[in-house]
Amino acid sequence: MPRASKQSAESDSEYSVRESDEDGGRRGRGGAGAVVNSNLNKDDISRMVSDVVLYCLVTDQRKALIKRADIVKQCNLGRGLSKAEVDKVMDQVARHFENTFGMRLQEKEDRRGVFMLVNTVSEGAGQGNVEWSDVETAQMGLTFAILGLVFMSGGRATDENMLRFV
């Protein structure tokens, strides 16, 4: 079934599920006895994952509940997609959050279908964290102070101003 809303050619966040000519545009609804014809390619799935990730980030920033029903509705995952395909997209969303943001999309224990984002990055010095020596920290402090002076002077700083500043 074609989408009712207006689509623009420039928008990457809008997506549609492409239907092949072989199935004549028929798609199963996922009900009892229905055959689901999946015509999703990697680009479609990637776009859906991006939409769900953006929706989850915005919803989490607003401190609202992230509900599976709202994700399916707002990101158009319910239109012609089976439950298995939606689950596949949600699994990739969870992997994307873990790998990109260091967060876990976790379902609440007391409410099924309600998610929250949980930080998985530890604050201790671990793998991937950079530790600067005292000399490097001092050099960066001086560099940032001088760059601040140059920036506040309109992009130019004379030797006289520099010596007075240091």
GROMACS .gro file of C-alpha atoms in nm:
model
  166
    1MET     CA    1   0.000   0.000   0.000
    2PRO     CA    2   0.157   0.334  -0.098
    3ARG     CA    3   0.237   0.585   0.167
    4ALA     CA    4  -0.018   0.861   0.212
    5SER     CA    5   0.221   1.128   0.331
    6LYS     CA    6   0.417   1.353   0.097
    7GLN     CA    7   0.775   1.242   0.036
    8SER     CA    8   1.055   1.471  -0.070
    9ALA     CA    9   1.347   1.360  -0.281
   10GLU     CA   10   1.603   1.533  -0.058
   11SER     CA   11   1.496   1.372   0.270
   12ASP     CA   12   1.700   1.071   0.375
   13SER     CA   13   1.491   1.015   0.686
   14GLU     CA   14   1.185   0.925   0.478
   15TYR     CA   15   1.186   0.573   0.348
   16SER     CA   16   0.955   0.337   0.173
   17VAL     CA   17   0.953  -0.037   0.148
   18ARG     CA   18   1.018  -0.125  -0.212
   19GLU     CA   19   0.798  -0.388  -0.368
   20SER     CA   20   0.923  -0.607  -0.647
   21ASP     CA   21   0.735  -0.665  -0.971
   22GLU     CA   22   0.723  -1.042  -0.915
   23ASP     CA   23   0.486  -1.031  -0.621
   24GLY     CA   24   0.257  -0.774  -0.783
   25GLY     CA   25   0.271  -0.544  -0.482
   26ARG     CA   26   0.116  -0.804  -0.249
   27ARG     CA   27   0.261  -0.837   0.093
   28GLY     CA   28   0.160  -1.055   0.383
   29ARG     CA   29   0.032  -0.895   0.700
   30GLY     CA   30   0.202  -1.141   0.931
   31GLY     CA   31  -0.130  -1.287   1.047
   32ALA     CA   32  -0.215  -1.654   1.071
   33GLY     CA   33  -0.139  -1.834   0.747
   34ALA     CA   34  -0.004  -1.524   0.574
   35VAL     CA   35   0.315  -1.552   0.376
   36VAL     CA   36   0.553  -1.263   0.432
   37ASN     CA   37   0.750  -1.152   0.129
   38SER     CA   38   1.047  -0.953   0.250
   39ASN     CA   39   1.174  -0.710  -0.011
   40LEU     CA   40   1.393  -0.508   0.222
   41ASN     CA   41   1.745  -0.440   0.108
   42LYS     CA   42   2.034  -0.324   0.325
   43ASP     CA   43   1.966   0.043   0.249
   44ASP     CA   44   1.604   0.014   0.365
   45ILE     CA   45   1.705  -0.158   0.686
   46SER     CA   46   1.985   0.091   0.746
   47ARG     CA   47   1.745   0.382   0.699
   48MET     CA   48   1.494   0.226   0.937
   49VAL     CA   49   1.766   0.170   1.197
   50SER     CA   50   1.873   0.534   1.165
   51ASP     CA   51   1.514   0.653   1.207
   52VAL     CA   52   1.460   0.439   1.517
   53VAL     CA   53   1.792   0.551   1.670
   54LEU     CA   54   1.703   0.916   1.614
   55TYR     CA   55   1.355   0.864   1.757
   56CYS     CA   56   1.498   0.691   2.066
   57LEU     CA   57   1.757   0.965   2.124
   58VAL     CA   58   1.500   1.243   2.095
   59THR     CA   59   1.251   1.061   2.317
   60ASP     CA   60   1.520   0.991   2.578
   61GLN     CA   61   1.630   1.356   2.572
   62ARG     CA   62   1.272   1.460   2.647
   63LYS     CA   63   1.276   1.213   2.939
   64ALA     CA   64   0.969   1.038   2.796
   65LEU     CA   65   0.913   0.664   2.783
   66ILE     CA   66   1.044   0.486   2.474
   67LYS     CA   67   0.758   0.255   2.379
   68ARG     CA   68   0.783  -0.015   2.115
   69ALA     CA   69   0.435   0.071   1.986
   70ASP     CA   70   0.538   0.435   1.940
   71ILE     CA   71   0.858   0.330   1.762
   72VAL     CA   72   0.659   0.112   1.521
   73LYS     CA   73   0.406   0.390   1.463
   74GLN     CA   74   0.640   0.691   1.436
   75CYS     CA   75   0.907   0.516   1.226
   76ASN     CA   76   0.656   0.340   0.999
   77LEU     CA   77   0.779  -0.007   1.089
   78GLY     CA   78   0.426  -0.147   1.096
   79ARG     CA   79   0.348  -0.087   0.731
   80GLY     CA   80   0.392  -0.419   0.557
   81LEU     CA   81   0.666  -0.548   0.786
   82SER     CA   82   0.638  -0.873   0.974
   83LYS     CA   83   0.715  -0.903   1.343
   84ALA     CA   84   1.036  -1.087   1.254
   85GLU     CA   85   1.149  -0.797   1.035
   86VAL     CA   86   1.068  -0.543   1.307
   87ASP     CA   87   1.261  -0.758   1.557
   88LYS     CA   88   1.557  -0.767   1.314
   89VAL     CA   89   1.553  -0.386   1.290
   90MET     CA   90   1.531  -0.353   1.670
   91ASP     CA   91   1.827  -0.592   1.715
   92GLN     CA   92   2.034  -0.379   1.478
   93VAL     CA   93   1.923  -0.065   1.665
   94ALA     CA   94   2.045  -0.218   1.991
   95ARG     CA   95   2.379  -0.309   1.828
   96HIS     CA   96   2.410   0.044   1.683
   97PHE     CA   97   2.352   0.204   2.025
   98GLU     CA   98   2.613  -0.022   2.184
   99ASN     CA   99   2.880   0.030   1.918
  100THR     CA  100   2.825   0.399   1.842
  101PHE     CA  101   2.701   0.562   2.162
  102GLY     CA  102   2.810   0.316   2.430
  103MET     CA  103   2.448   0.280   2.540
  104ARG     CA  104   2.224  -0.020   2.578
  105LEU     CA  105   1.858  -0.016   2.470
  106GLN     CA  106   1.713  -0.210   2.762
  107GLU     CA  107   1.356  -0.322   2.806
  108LYS     CA  108   1.214  -0.239   3.148
  109GLU     CA  109   1.155  -0.539   3.369
  110ASP     CA  110   0.818  -0.430   3.502
  111ARG     CA  111   0.672  -0.309   3.169
  112ARG     CA  112   0.699  -0.508   2.850
  113GLY     CA  113   0.747  -0.301   2.534
  114VAL     CA  114   0.895  -0.002   2.720
  115PHE     CA  115   1.264   0.072   2.676
  116MET     CA  116   1.525   0.293   2.836
  117LEU     CA  117   1.878   0.389   2.733
  118VAL     CA  118   2.146   0.280   2.977
  119ASN     CA  119   2.505   0.404   2.968
  120THR     CA  120   2.757   0.120   2.935
  121VAL     CA  121   3.077   0.327   2.926
  122SER     CA  122   3.272   0.317   3.250
  123GLU     CA  123   3.431   0.636   3.379
  124GLY     CA  124   3.756   0.471   3.483
  125ALA     CA  125   4.068   0.468   3.272
  126GLY     CA  126   4.002   0.182   3.038
  127GLN     CA  127   4.044   0.083   2.682
  128GLY     CA  128   4.003   0.376   2.444
  129ASN     CA  129   4.053   0.647   2.707
  130VAL     CA  130   4.345   0.884   2.656
  131GLU     CA  131   4.561   0.980   2.950
  132TRP     CA  132   4.782   1.286   2.913
  133SER     CA  133   5.110   1.337   3.093
  134ASP     CA  134   5.168   1.649   3.303
  135VAL     CA  135   5.388   1.802   3.031
  136GLU     CA  136   5.125   1.740   2.761
  137THR     CA  137   4.851   1.884   2.982
  138ALA     CA  138   5.058   2.199   3.043
  139GLN     CA  139   5.129   2.237   2.670
  140MET     CA  140   4.760   2.201   2.584
  141GLY     CA  141   4.667   2.458   2.850
  142LEU     CA  142   4.913   2.712   2.711
  143THR     CA  143   4.804   2.639   2.352
  144PHE     CA  144   4.436   2.686   2.433
  145ALA     CA  145   4.506   3.008   2.623
  146ILE     CA  146   4.702   3.152   2.330
  147LEU     CA  147   4.438   3.042   2.080
  148GLY     CA  148   4.175   3.208   2.301
  149LEU     CA  149   4.372   3.533   2.294
  150VAL     CA  150   4.404   3.518   1.915
  151PHE     CA  151   4.035   3.444   1.877
  152MET     CA  152   3.932   3.727   2.110
  153SER     CA  153   4.164   3.967   1.926
  154GLY     CA  154   3.976   3.914   1.601
  155GLY     CA  155   4.214   3.658   1.453
  156ARG     CA  156   4.533   3.858   1.502
  157ALA     CA  157   4.754   3.906   1.806
  158THR     CA  158   5.065   4.124   1.816
  159ASP     CA  159   5.387   4.020   1.988
  160GLU     CA  160   5.332   4.292   2.246
  161ASN     CA  161   4.985   4.161   2.338
  162MET     CA  162   5.113   3.804   2.340
  163LEU     CA  163   5.402   3.884   2.580
  164ARG     CA  164   5.171   4.081   2.810
  165PHE     CA  165   4.925   3.794   2.810
  166VAL     CA  166   5.179   3.519   2.882
   0.00000   0.00000   0.00000
